Every structure is written in structure tokens, then in C-alpha cells.
Amino acid sequence: MNKIGIGLVGCGTVGSGLIRNLPKANGLIAQRLGIQLEIRGIAVKDPSKTRPDLPLPAVGDWKKVVADPAVQIVVELVGGTSESFAIAEACIQARKPFVTANKALLAERGQELIALAQKSGSPIYFEASVAGGIPVLKALREGLVANQLLGLHGIINGTSNYILTRMAEAGSDFSTALKEAKDLGYAEADDRLDVDGIDAGHKAAILCLLAYGFLPKFSEIPVEGIRQISSQDVSFAHQLGYVIKLLAMIKPVGSEQIEVRVAPTLLPARHPMASVHGAFNAVGLIGNLSGPVQFTGRGAGPDATSSALLADLAEAAKNLCDKAPGPALPKPSSKMTLIEKDASVGRFYARIEVEDRPGVLAQVAGIFGSEKIGISSVLQPEGRGAGSVPLVFLLEPAPLSSLQRAIASICKLPNTRAPATILRVEDLL
Ligand code: HSE
């Protein structure tokens, strides 16, 4: 039996999950691959804190773990992009395989990291960075490698999906649902990353890299979160036959451009992705040969993330034993660019609060018409003397720039109140 030494840098919720799940997984990995993984070093921020869950005493300096000759593979679970990059760099220099769940590191500094790893031939593994327990990066690297990808879409933030599900099904308010997601170990330490769409944006960038060999500049990806979603929108969407999900879209536009975005999006209630609830994630891929493929599974939480980390550790350990190189990393392409945000064409949902007076609906509809935006459906609940009423429109496909012009004109009408809520609509394959 080959024994491979593991060093753990960072040991919060995900690290504790990995330690808890390792013994049982080790039996299976030994049986299937003839390898045993042994934790031989742990570095944490505060080693003086009592941690009965750790199998050995932790140190405070991660460099000791990386330098320890008994440690052959390093798992980084500290998060962020500065210290984690330094750890990755040290592992690459020491030629120790580097395993991470850190999507921010890959999305924001992936270009540098991949260049370093490729130059030195020292492998990096990051399956756990996208969609928790769903092995979607391996599917892209292996099972779908012969496919030209016509597009990808996904629910890739478990916390947001949990919140939207609780709002739709239990009528929970946003902050109660967020607290539940935190208590269940789904949310990031800084939960703004989840609810403001940044975590999903990071994962979308990594999916884009694997699918198209193009890592978009993270700051240029349009990213919106779910804070502006009210229970009113959830209910109007339902009446129109849709559900609201925080959706990542990645789709080529011509041969050298790509659209990548994260936004709360109305999906048809009959689409399989609409029934992905709670902290579950789903990724849909459309291959030219495979046709549409959808993966669904737990996207957040220590057990699901451990599944991906342990798969990477097993692969890294097997490659070490076989003296094989790690997985081929995509060579980031310099030819591709992101489309300009305003050039995006799509369908939209618009909720506009207006004074309940004759002629207002006609004025608003007239502005959409003057921008050549067709209306698919309209909802207006009875005002019952409340003074204002919501007008809800589902619109036909239009350039984002036309929609923005129309909404700006509508918001200037004397009878319009408050900012409009605009959401994407995707009918999906
Ligand atoms: N906070 C993340 C989520 C965890 O909610 O999806 C996994 O990346």
C-alpha cells in the first residue's frame, strides 16, 4: 500500500469536513487505487486554539507544512487571493502538487498561477472550486473533451439558491434565510460573496476557462446578486410560469467573443433547472456531440466539498505514485474577448411601480414600442385604492442597451415611482 502525506493549510468548516471524512474515504481509495492518504501537517491561523477535531497539533506557519519532507501534497483552504497565491507559488517551487477549493484564487489570479504551474510542470488541482460535489471540471476535462461547447449555464451558488428557495417555498425573508444558510455551513466567511453574485462569478470564470480556454478578466464580468429580489418578484414570476434563480451564463458569440454573466434570472418553471432547490447546484452544458447535459448535486457544505477535495487528492496521489504529470491545464487564449455588457441581447422581466391612473400602462407600453421591444405578457394586480400599482412586463428579446434606454425614459414619466426592477429571462434548452 502506498502512503502519501498530506499537508493542510487552513482548517475552517471545509477543512474540518475533510478531516472528518478522510478515514472512511481512505478505505475506499485504498481499495480502489491502492493508496492511503495521511494527514502529516496542519497550519491554522491560531494554533493556540483548542481543536479536538484535529488529528495532530497544528502550527501557525504554513511554510513549515509546505517544507516538511513528510508532506507530499498540499491542500490550501485559507481562501482569498494573496496568501493563497503565496502558498500555491511555494508548492509549485517545491514541486509539491497543490490542491485547492479556492475559486477566487483561480478566477482572479488563474492566469499567473497556470503560467507558473505550466512552466515548472508542477500540478494544480481545483475540482472543489466549482459546484461542490458535482465533478463538473473533470467532466469538461475528460468526458466532454471531444465536444465543442455551444454554451453553459448553471446555478452555482448554493447559498443564494437556498435563500431563493426558502423565499419561494416557505415565504422566508432574505435575512432569516441567509442566517440558516450560514448555520448550515453553506455560506462563505464573508457572505457578501454569495449574495452579491461574486462567488458565482468566480465559478463562471473557471467554467469558461475549462470550456473555452479563456479566463475572462474577473472585474469585467457583469455580476449581480439577489439582494434586490423581493417576495413580490418571486410571486409574479410564479404567476407568469417562471422561477427566479441566480444563474450563470457562459455562451460564445461568434468565434472570438464570449458572454459571461451572473444575474438573477427567470427560468421556465417546467425546465429541469427550475426544480433545483436549496443548496443544490446544477450545471447545464450543451455539447455539439453530446447535446444538452445537466449535472445536479450538492454545491455547498463541508461534505460535498470534501468529496471533490478527496477526488483531487486521490488523483494527485495516484499521479505521484505513477510518476505521471497532473491534469493538462488549459492554455489561456489571448484571442477571445468578453462581449461589451451593453451588446448583450436577451429577454427581460421589468417591474415598474406606477401611480394607478388611466393611461399610465399605455404610456409605458408605448415607450417599449418606441425602442422596438415587444411585450410577451403583462400583469397588473388590482390597485384597490393603494395609490400605486406594480406593472410587470415579460419582454421579447432586445439589446440590453435598448432596454436601458426604455427604462430610463419610463422612470422619467411623472407617474412612475421608485427604481424599476429588471431581471433577465432565459428560456434555456
Ligand atoms: N459559499 C459557496 C456556495 C460554497 O454557497 O455555493 C461553495 O463554493
PDB file of N, CA, C and O in Angstrom, residues 346-406:
ATOM      1  N   GLY A 346     -31.131  39.840 -24.987  1.00  0.00           N
ATOM      2  CA  GLY A 346     -31.853  38.824 -24.226  1.00  0.00           C
ATOM      3  C   GLY A 346     -33.266  39.250 -23.911  1.00  0.00           C
ATOM      4  O   GLY A 346     -33.725  40.317 -24.332  1.00  0.00           O
ATOM      5  N   ARG A 347     -33.951  38.374 -23.181  1.00  0.00           N
ATOM      6  CA  ARG A 347     -35.302  38.710 -22.724  1.00  0.00           C
ATOM      7  C   ARG A 347     -35.213  39.248 -21.300  1.00  0.00           C
ATOM      8  O   ARG A 347     -34.315  38.869 -20.538  1.00  0.00           O
ATOM      9  N   PHE A 348     -36.158  40.093 -20.946  1.00  0.00           N
ATOM     10  CA  PHE A 348     -36.134  40.712 -19.622  1.00  0.00           C
ATOM     11  C   PHE A 348     -37.520  40.706 -18.982  1.00  0.00           C
ATOM     12  O   PHE A 348     -38.535  40.680 -19.686  1.00  0.00           O
ATOM     13  N   TYR A 349     -37.490  40.758 -17.656  1.00  0.00           N
ATOM     14  CA  TYR A 349     -38.681  40.969 -16.815  1.00  0.00           C
ATOM     15  C   TYR A 349     -38.512  42.359 -16.243  1.00  0.00           C
ATOM     16  O   TYR A 349     -37.412  42.704 -15.789  1.00  0.00           O
ATOM     17  N   ALA A 350     -39.571  43.160 -16.293  1.00  0.00           N
ATOM     18  CA  ALA A 350     -39.474  44.500 -15.708  1.00  0.00           C
ATOM     19  C   ALA A 350     -40.659  44.726 -14.776  1.00  0.00           C
ATOM     20  O   ALA A 350     -41.807  44.471 -15.157  1.00  0.00           O
ATOM     21  N   ARG A 351     -40.360  45.136 -13.532  1.00  0.00           N
ATOM     22  CA  ARG A 351     -41.450  45.528 -12.602  1.00  0.00           C
ATOM     23  C   ARG A 351     -41.293  47.009 -12.315  1.00  0.00           C
ATOM     24  O   ARG A 351     -40.234  47.462 -11.863  1.00  0.00           O
ATOM     25  N   ILE A 352     -42.356  47.737 -12.644  1.00  0.00           N
ATOM     26  CA  ILE A 352     -42.295  49.194 -12.515  1.00  0.00           C
ATOM     27  C   ILE A 352     -43.469  49.636 -11.650  1.00  0.00           C
ATOM     28  O   ILE A 352     -44.621  49.278 -11.923  1.00  0.00           O
ATOM     29  N   GLU A 353     -43.179  50.387 -10.596  1.00  0.00           N
ATOM     30  CA  GLU A 353     -44.234  50.867  -9.697  1.00  0.00           C
ATOM     31  C   GLU A 353     -44.761  52.192 -10.269  1.00  0.00           C
ATOM     32  O   GLU A 353     -43.970  53.124 -10.497  1.00  0.00           O
ATOM     33  N   VAL A 354     -46.073  52.254 -10.530  1.00  0.00           N
ATOM     34  CA  VAL A 354     -46.636  53.474 -11.133  1.00  0.00           C
ATOM     35  C   VAL A 354     -47.863  53.933 -10.349  1.00  0.00           C
ATOM     36  O   VAL A 354     -48.480  53.143  -9.617  1.00  0.00           O
ATOM     37  N   GLU A 355     -48.231  55.195 -10.534  1.00  0.00           N
ATOM     38  CA  GLU A 355     -49.483  55.668  -9.953  1.00  0.00           C
ATOM     39  C   GLU A 355     -50.640  55.012 -10.695  1.00  0.00           C
ATOM     40  O   GLU A 355     -50.574  54.836 -11.918  1.00  0.00           O
ATOM     41  N   ASP A 356     -51.652  54.659  -9.930  1.00  0.00           N
ATOM     42  CA  ASP A 356     -52.787  53.924 -10.504  1.00  0.00           C
ATOM     43  C   ASP A 356     -53.741  54.903 -11.179  1.00  0.00           C
ATOM     44  O   ASP A 356     -54.752  55.310 -10.595  1.00  0.00           O
ATOM     45  N   ARG A 357     -53.405  55.317 -12.405  1.00  0.00           N
ATOM     46  CA  ARG A 357     -54.241  56.287 -13.142  1.00  0.00           C
ATOM     47  C   ARG A 357     -54.476  55.814 -14.564  1.00  0.00           C
ATOM     48  O   ARG A 357     -53.613  55.138 -15.127  1.00  0.00           O
ATOM     49  N   PRO A 358     -55.573  56.229 -15.170  1.00  0.00           N
ATOM     50  CA  PRO A 358     -55.818  55.834 -16.564  1.00  0.00           C
ATOM     51  C   PRO A 358     -54.697  56.333 -17.479  1.00  0.00           C
ATOM     52  O   PRO A 358     -54.185  57.444 -17.287  1.00  0.00           O
ATOM     53  N   GLY A 359     -54.300  55.501 -18.414  1.00  0.00           N
ATOM     54  CA  GLY A 359     -53.338  55.923 -19.431  1.00  0.00           C
ATOM     55  C   GLY A 359     -51.878  55.625 -19.103  1.00  0.00           C
ATOM     56  O   GLY A 359     -51.019  55.687 -19.985  1.00  0.00           O
ATOM     57  N   VAL A 360     -51.575  55.255 -17.847  1.00  0.00           N
ATOM     58  CA  VAL A 360     -50.162  55.048 -17.485  1.00  0.00           C
ATOM     59  C   VAL A 360     -49.606  53.787 -18.175  1.00  0.00           C
ATOM     60  O   VAL A 360     -48.502  53.796 -18.738  1.00  0.00           O
ATOM     61  N   LEU A 361     -50.383  52.726 -18.135  1.00  0.00           N
ATOM     62  CA  LEU A 361     -49.934  51.477 -18.778  1.00  0.00           C
ATOM     63  C   LEU A 361     -49.646  51.731 -20.263  1.00  0.00           C
ATOM     64  O   LEU A 361     -48.622  51.291 -20.798  1.00  0.00           O
ATOM     65  N   ALA A 362     -50.530  52.482 -20.915  1.00  0.00           N
ATOM     66  CA  ALA A 362     -50.349  52.763 -22.353  1.00  0.00           C
ATOM     67  C   ALA A 362     -49.070  53.556 -22.592  1.00  0.00           C
ATOM     68  O   ALA A 362     -48.318  53.286 -23.538  1.00  0.00           O
ATOM     69  N   GLN A 363     -48.785  54.513 -21.686  1.00  0.00           N
ATOM     70  CA  GLN A 363     -47.552  55.316 -21.851  1.00  0.00           C
ATOM     71  C   GLN A 363     -46.307  54.423 -21.754  1.00  0.00           C
ATOM     72  O   GLN A 363     -45.403  54.514 -22.573  1.00  0.00           O
ATOM     73  N   VAL A 364     -46.315  53.557 -20.732  1.00  0.00           N
ATOM     74  CA  VAL A 364     -45.147  52.683 -20.512  1.00  0.00           C
ATOM     75  C   VAL A 364     -44.987  51.733 -21.699  1.00  0.00           C
ATOM     76  O   VAL A 364     -43.882  51.576 -22.249  1.00  0.00           O
ATOM     77  N   ALA A 365     -46.098  51.122 -22.112  1.00  0.00           N
ATOM     78  CA  ALA A 365     -46.041  50.182 -23.241  1.00  0.00           C
ATOM     79  C   ALA A 365     -45.557  50.909 -24.495  1.00  0.00           C
ATOM     80  O   ALA A 365     -44.807  50.366 -25.310  1.00  0.00           O
ATOM     81  N   GLY A 366     -45.992  52.179 -24.653  1.00  0.00           N
ATOM     82  CA  GLY A 366     -45.586  52.971 -25.820  1.00  0.00           C
ATOM     83  C   GLY A 366     -44.074  53.178 -25.851  1.00  0.00           C
ATOM     84  O   GLY A 366     -43.455  53.128 -26.921  1.00  0.00           O
ATOM     85  N   ILE A 367     -43.480  53.379 -24.690  1.00  0.00           N
ATOM     86  CA  ILE A 367     -42.015  53.574 -24.661  1.00  0.00           C
ATOM     87  C   ILE A 367     -41.299  52.278 -25.069  1.00  0.00           C
ATOM     88  O   ILE A 367     -40.350  52.304 -25.849  1.00  0.00           O
ATOM     89  N   PHE A 368     -41.784  51.138 -24.562  1.00  0.00           N
ATOM     90  CA  PHE A 368     -41.166  49.869 -25.003  1.00  0.00           C
ATOM     91  C   PHE A 368     -41.284  49.762 -26.532  1.00  0.00           C
ATOM     92  O   PHE A 368     -40.328  49.396 -27.217  1.00  0.00           O
ATOM     93  N   GLY A 369     -42.466  50.119 -27.052  1.00  0.00           N
ATOM     94  CA  GLY A 369     -42.689  50.040 -28.501  1.00  0.00           C
ATOM     95  C   GLY A 369     -41.737  50.943 -29.260  1.00  0.00           C
ATOM     96  O   GLY A 369     -41.176  50.545 -30.285  1.00  0.00           O
ATOM     97  N   SER A 370     -41.525  52.147 -28.733  1.00  0.00           N
ATOM     98  CA  SER A 370     -40.666  53.080 -29.470  1.00  0.00           C
ATOM     99  C   SER A 370     -39.213  52.591 -29.488  1.00  0.00           C
ATOM    100  O   SER A 370     -38.448  52.976 -30.356  1.00  0.00           O
ATOM    101  N   GLU A 371     -38.852  51.736 -28.532  1.00  0.00           N
ATOM    102  CA  GLU A 371     -37.493  51.141 -28.564  1.00  0.00           C
ATOM    103  C   GLU A 371     -37.505  49.787 -29.281  1.00  0.00           C
ATOM    104  O   GLU A 371     -36.542  49.026 -29.207  1.00  0.00           O
ATOM    105  N   LYS A 372     -38.628  49.481 -29.921  1.00  0.00           N
ATOM    106  CA  LYS A 372     -38.796  48.217 -30.675  1.00  0.00           C
ATOM    107  C   LYS A 372     -38.649  46.988 -29.769  1.00  0.00           C
ATOM    108  O   LYS A 372     -38.056  45.966 -30.142  1.00  0.00           O
ATOM    109  N   ILE A 373     -39.156  47.127 -28.539  1.00  0.00           N
ATOM    110  CA  ILE A 373     -39.119  45.984 -27.621  1.00  0.00           C
ATOM    111  C   ILE A 373     -40.538  45.428 -27.529  1.00  0.00           C
ATOM    112  O   ILE A 373     -41.463  46.132 -27.079  1.00  0.00           O
ATOM    113  N   GLY A 374     -40.694  44.175 -27.966  1.00  0.00           N
ATOM    114  CA  GLY A 374     -42.014  43.551 -27.921  1.00  0.00           C
ATOM    115  C   GLY A 374     -42.368  43.120 -26.495  1.00  0.00           C
ATOM    116  O   GLY A 374     -41.486  42.862 -25.677  1.00  0.00           O
ATOM    117  N   ILE A 375     -43.667  43.081 -26.222  1.00  0.00           N
ATOM    118  CA  ILE A 375     -44.131  42.663 -24.885  1.00  0.00           C
ATOM    119  C   ILE A 375     -44.738  41.270 -25.012  1.00  0.00           C
ATOM    120  O   ILE A 375     -45.645  41.053 -25.823  1.00  0.00           O
ATOM    121  N   SER A 376     -44.243  40.314 -24.215  1.00  0.00           N
ATOM    122  CA  SER A 376     -44.807  38.952 -24.274  1.00  0.00           C
ATOM    123  C   SER A 376     -46.002  38.829 -23.340  1.00  0.00           C
ATOM    124  O   SER A 376     -46.988  38.198 -23.675  1.00  0.00           O
ATOM    125  N   SER A 377     -45.911  39.372 -22.126  1.00  0.00           N
ATOM    126  CA  SER A 377     -47.010  39.300 -21.140  1.00  0.00           C
ATOM    127  C   SER A 377     -46.982  40.530 -20.257  1.00  0.00           C
ATOM    128  O   SER A 377     -45.917  41.124 -20.049  1.00  0.00           O
ATOM    129  N   VAL A 378     -48.150  40.867 -19.718  1.00  0.00           N
ATOM    130  CA  VAL A 378     -48.251  41.983 -18.763  1.00  0.00           C
ATOM    131  C   VAL A 378     -49.093  41.527 -17.583  1.00  0.00           C
ATOM    132  O   VAL A 378     -50.076  40.812 -17.772  1.00  0.00           O
ATOM    133  N   LEU A 379     -48.717  41.955 -16.400  1.00  0.00           N
ATOM    134  CA  LEU A 379     -49.526  41.697 -15.196  1.00  0.00           C
ATOM    135  C   LEU A 379     -49.740  43.015 -14.490  1.00  0.00           C
ATOM    136  O   LEU A 379     -48.786  43.786 -14.326  1.00  0.00           O
ATOM    137  N   GLN A 380     -50.961  43.237 -14.046  1.00  0.00           N
ATOM    138  CA  GLN A 380     -51.169  44.381 -13.167  1.00  0.00           C
ATOM    139  C   GLN A 380     -52.232  43.994 -12.153  1.00  0.00           C
ATOM    140  O   GLN A 380     -53.412  43.880 -12.487  1.00  0.00           O
ATOM    141  N   PRO A 381     -51.811  43.759 -10.901  1.00  0.00           N
ATOM    142  CA  PRO A 381     -52.817  43.417  -9.899  1.00  0.00           C
ATOM    143  C   PRO A 381     -53.727  44.617  -9.661  1.00  0.00           C
ATOM    144  O   PRO A 381     -53.338  45.757  -9.943  1.00  0.00           O
ATOM    145  N   GLU A 382     -54.916  44.369  -9.120  1.00  0.00           N
ATOM    146  CA  GLU A 382     -55.832  45.486  -8.825  1.00  0.00           C
ATOM    147  C   GLU A 382     -55.223  46.412  -7.792  1.00  0.00           C
ATOM    148  O   GLU A 382     -54.623  45.952  -6.817  1.00  0.00           O
ATOM    149  N   GLY A 383     -55.348  47.709  -8.037  1.00  0.00           N
ATOM    150  CA  GLY A 383     -54.740  48.694  -7.129  1.00  0.00           C
ATOM    151  C   GLY A 383     -55.492  48.830  -5.815  1.00  0.00           C
ATOM    152  O   GLY A 383     -54.900  49.059  -4.777  1.00  0.00           O
ATOM    153  N   ARG A 384     -56.794  48.668  -5.820  1.00  0.00           N
ATOM    154  CA  ARG A 384     -57.647  48.786  -4.619  1.00  0.00           C
ATOM    155  C   ARG A 384     -57.368  50.069  -3.845  1.00  0.00           C
ATOM    156  O   ARG A 384     -57.193  50.057  -2.633  1.00  0.00           O
ATOM    157  N   GLY A 385     -57.187  51.140  -4.617  1.00  0.00           N
ATOM    158  CA  GLY A 385     -57.062  52.455  -3.984  1.00  0.00           C
ATOM    159  C   GLY A 385     -55.753  52.682  -3.263  1.00  0.00           C
ATOM    160  O   GLY A 385     -55.616  53.631  -2.494  1.00  0.00           O
ATOM    161  N   ALA A 386     -54.762  51.822  -3.508  1.00  0.00           N
ATOM    162  CA  ALA A 386     -53.495  51.953  -2.769  1.00  0.00           C
ATOM    163  C   ALA A 386     -52.658  53.131  -3.269  1.00  0.00           C
ATOM    164  O   ALA A 386     -51.646  53.466  -2.680  1.00  0.00           O
ATOM    165  N   GLY A 387     -53.045  53.730  -4.374  1.00  0.00           N
ATOM    166  CA  GLY A 387     -52.275  54.867  -4.899  1.00  0.00           C
ATOM    167  C   GLY A 387     -51.311  54.430  -5.967  1.00  0.00           C
ATOM    168  O   GLY A 387     -51.267  54.985  -7.054  1.00  0.00           O
ATOM    169  N   SER A 388     -50.538  53.374  -5.693  1.00  0.00           N
ATOM    170  CA  SER A 388     -49.615  52.904  -6.730  1.00  0.00           C
ATOM    171  C   SER A 388     -49.829  51.409  -6.956  1.00  0.00           C
ATOM    172  O   SER A 388     -50.316  50.706  -6.070  1.00  0.00           O
ATOM    173  N   VAL A 389     -49.462  50.988  -8.167  1.00  0.00           N
ATOM    174  CA  VAL A 389     -49.570  49.554  -8.502  1.00  0.00           C
ATOM    175  C   VAL A 389     -48.309  49.132  -9.244  1.00  0.00           C
ATOM    176  O   VAL A 389     -47.695  49.944  -9.940  1.00  0.00           O
ATOM    177  N   PRO A 390     -47.925  47.861  -9.108  1.00  0.00           N
ATOM    178  CA  PRO A 390     -46.818  47.381  -9.936  1.00  0.00           C
ATOM    179  C   PRO A 390     -47.327  47.008 -11.330  1.00  0.00           C
ATOM    180  O   PRO A 390     -48.385  46.402 -11.462  1.00  0.00           O
ATOM    181  N   LEU A 391     -46.551  47.401 -12.330  1.00  0.00           N
ATOM    182  CA  LEU A 391     -46.782  46.895 -13.692  1.00  0.00           C
ATOM    183  C   LEU A 391     -45.661  45.919 -13.970  1.00  0.00           C
ATOM    184  O   LEU A 391     -44.485  46.269 -13.800  1.00  0.00           O
ATOM    185  N   VAL A 392     -46.016  44.720 -14.373  1.00  0.00           N
ATOM    186  CA  VAL A 392     -44.988  43.695 -14.589  1.00  0.00           C
ATOM    187  C   VAL A 392     -45.015  43.276 -16.056  1.00  0.00           C
ATOM    188  O   VAL A 392     -46.075  42.903 -16.582  1.00  0.00           O
ATOM    189  N   PHE A 393     -43.875  43.353 -16.705  1.00  0.00           N
ATOM    190  CA  PHE A 393     -43.775  43.013 -18.130  1.00  0.00           C
ATOM    191  C   PHE A 393     -42.786  41.875 -18.336  1.00  0.00           C
ATOM    192  O   PHE A 393     -41.714  41.867 -17.730  1.00  0.00           O
ATOM    193  N   LEU A 394     -43.157  40.950 -19.200  1.00  0.00           N
ATOM    194  CA  LEU A 394     -42.172  39.999 -19.742  1.00  0.00           C
ATOM    195  C   LEU A 394     -41.946  40.449 -21.173  1.00  0.00           C
ATOM    196  O   LEU A 394     -42.907  40.613 -21.934  1.00  0.00           O
ATOM    197  N   LEU A 395     -40.687  40.679 -21.513  1.00  0.00           N
ATOM    198  CA  LEU A 395     -40.398  41.307 -22.805  1.00  0.00           C
ATOM    199  C   LEU A 395     -39.799  40.325 -23.798  1.00  0.00           C
ATOM    200  O   LEU A 395     -39.195  39.314 -23.414  1.00  0.00           O
ATOM    201  N   GLU A 396     -39.939  40.654 -25.063  1.00  0.00           N
ATOM    202  CA  GLU A 396     -39.327  39.850 -26.142  1.00  0.00           C
ATOM    203  C   GLU A 396     -37.833  40.177 -26.208  1.00  0.00           C
ATOM    204  O   GLU A 396     -37.407  41.196 -25.653  1.00  0.00           O
ATOM    205  N   PRO A 397     -37.025  39.339 -26.887  1.00  0.00           N
ATOM    206  CA  PRO A 397     -35.585  39.607 -26.929  1.00  0.00           C
ATOM    207  C   PRO A 397     -35.271  41.010 -27.462  1.00  0.00           C
ATOM    208  O   PRO A 397     -35.891  41.473 -28.421  1.00  0.00           O
ATOM    209  N   ALA A 398     -34.322  41.654 -26.785  1.00  0.00           N
ATOM    210  CA  ALA A 398     -33.919  43.013 -27.185  1.00  0.00           C
ATOM    211  C   ALA A 398     -32.500  43.252 -26.695  1.00  0.00           C
ATOM    212  O   ALA A 398     -32.065  42.642 -25.711  1.00  0.00           O
ATOM    213  N   PRO A 399     -31.766  44.169 -27.349  1.00  0.00           N
ATOM    214  CA  PRO A 399     -30.439  44.507 -26.833  1.00  0.00           C
ATOM    215  C   PRO A 399     -30.575  45.187 -25.465  1.00  0.00           C
ATOM    216  O   PRO A 399     -31.510  45.974 -25.253  1.00  0.00           O
ATOM    217  N   LEU A 400     -29.648  44.880 -24.579  1.00  0.00           N
ATOM    218  CA  LEU A 400     -29.671  45.484 -23.239  1.00  0.00           C
ATOM    219  C   LEU A 400     -29.670  47.008 -23.345  1.00  0.00           C
ATOM    220  O   LEU A 400     -30.338  47.699 -22.582  1.00  0.00           O
ATOM    221  N   SER A 401     -28.938  47.531 -24.345  1.00  0.00           N
ATOM    222  CA  SER A 401     -28.861  48.989 -24.475  1.00  0.00           C
ATOM    223  C   SER A 401     -30.254  49.590 -24.766  1.00  0.00           C
ATOM    224  O   SER A 401     -30.607  50.630 -24.226  1.00  0.00           O
ATOM    225  N   SER A 402     -31.086  48.915 -25.590  1.00  0.00           N
ATOM    226  CA  SER A 402     -32.447  49.427 -25.878  1.00  0.00           C
ATOM    227  C   SER A 402     -33.285  49.375 -24.610  1.00  0.00           C
ATOM    228  O   SER A 402     -34.040  50.305 -24.312  1.00  0.00           O
ATOM    229  N   LEU A 403     -33.135  48.278 -23.862  1.00  0.00           N
ATOM    230  CA  LEU A 403     -33.915  48.155 -22.633  1.00  0.00           C
ATOM    231  C   LEU A 403     -33.534  49.268 -21.657  1.00  0.00           C
ATOM    232  O   LEU A 403     -34.400  49.896 -21.041  1.00  0.00           O
ATOM    233  N   GLN A 404     -32.233  49.521 -21.555  1.00  0.00           N
ATOM    234  CA  GLN A 404     -31.791  50.565 -20.609  1.00  0.00           C
ATOM    235  C   GLN A 404     -32.355  51.924 -20.998  1.00  0.00           C
ATOM    236  O   GLN A 404     -32.773  52.696 -20.146  1.00  0.00           O
ATOM    237  N   ARG A 405     -32.370  52.201 -22.321  1.00  0.00           N
ATOM    238  CA  ARG A 405     -32.928  53.484 -22.775  1.00  0.00           C
ATOM    239  C   ARG A 405     -34.415  53.556 -22.441  1.00  0.00           C
ATOM    240  O   ARG A 405     -34.906  54.567 -21.935  1.00  0.00           O
ATOM    241  N   ALA A 406     -35.123  52.454 -22.687  1.00  0.00           N
ATOM    242  CA  ALA A 406     -36.570  52.446 -22.415  1.00  0.00           C
ATOM    243  C   ALA A 406     -36.823  52.660 -20.916  1.00  0.00           C
ATOM    244  O   ALA A 406     -37.676  53.477 -20.545  1.00  0.00           O
TER     245      ALA A 406
END
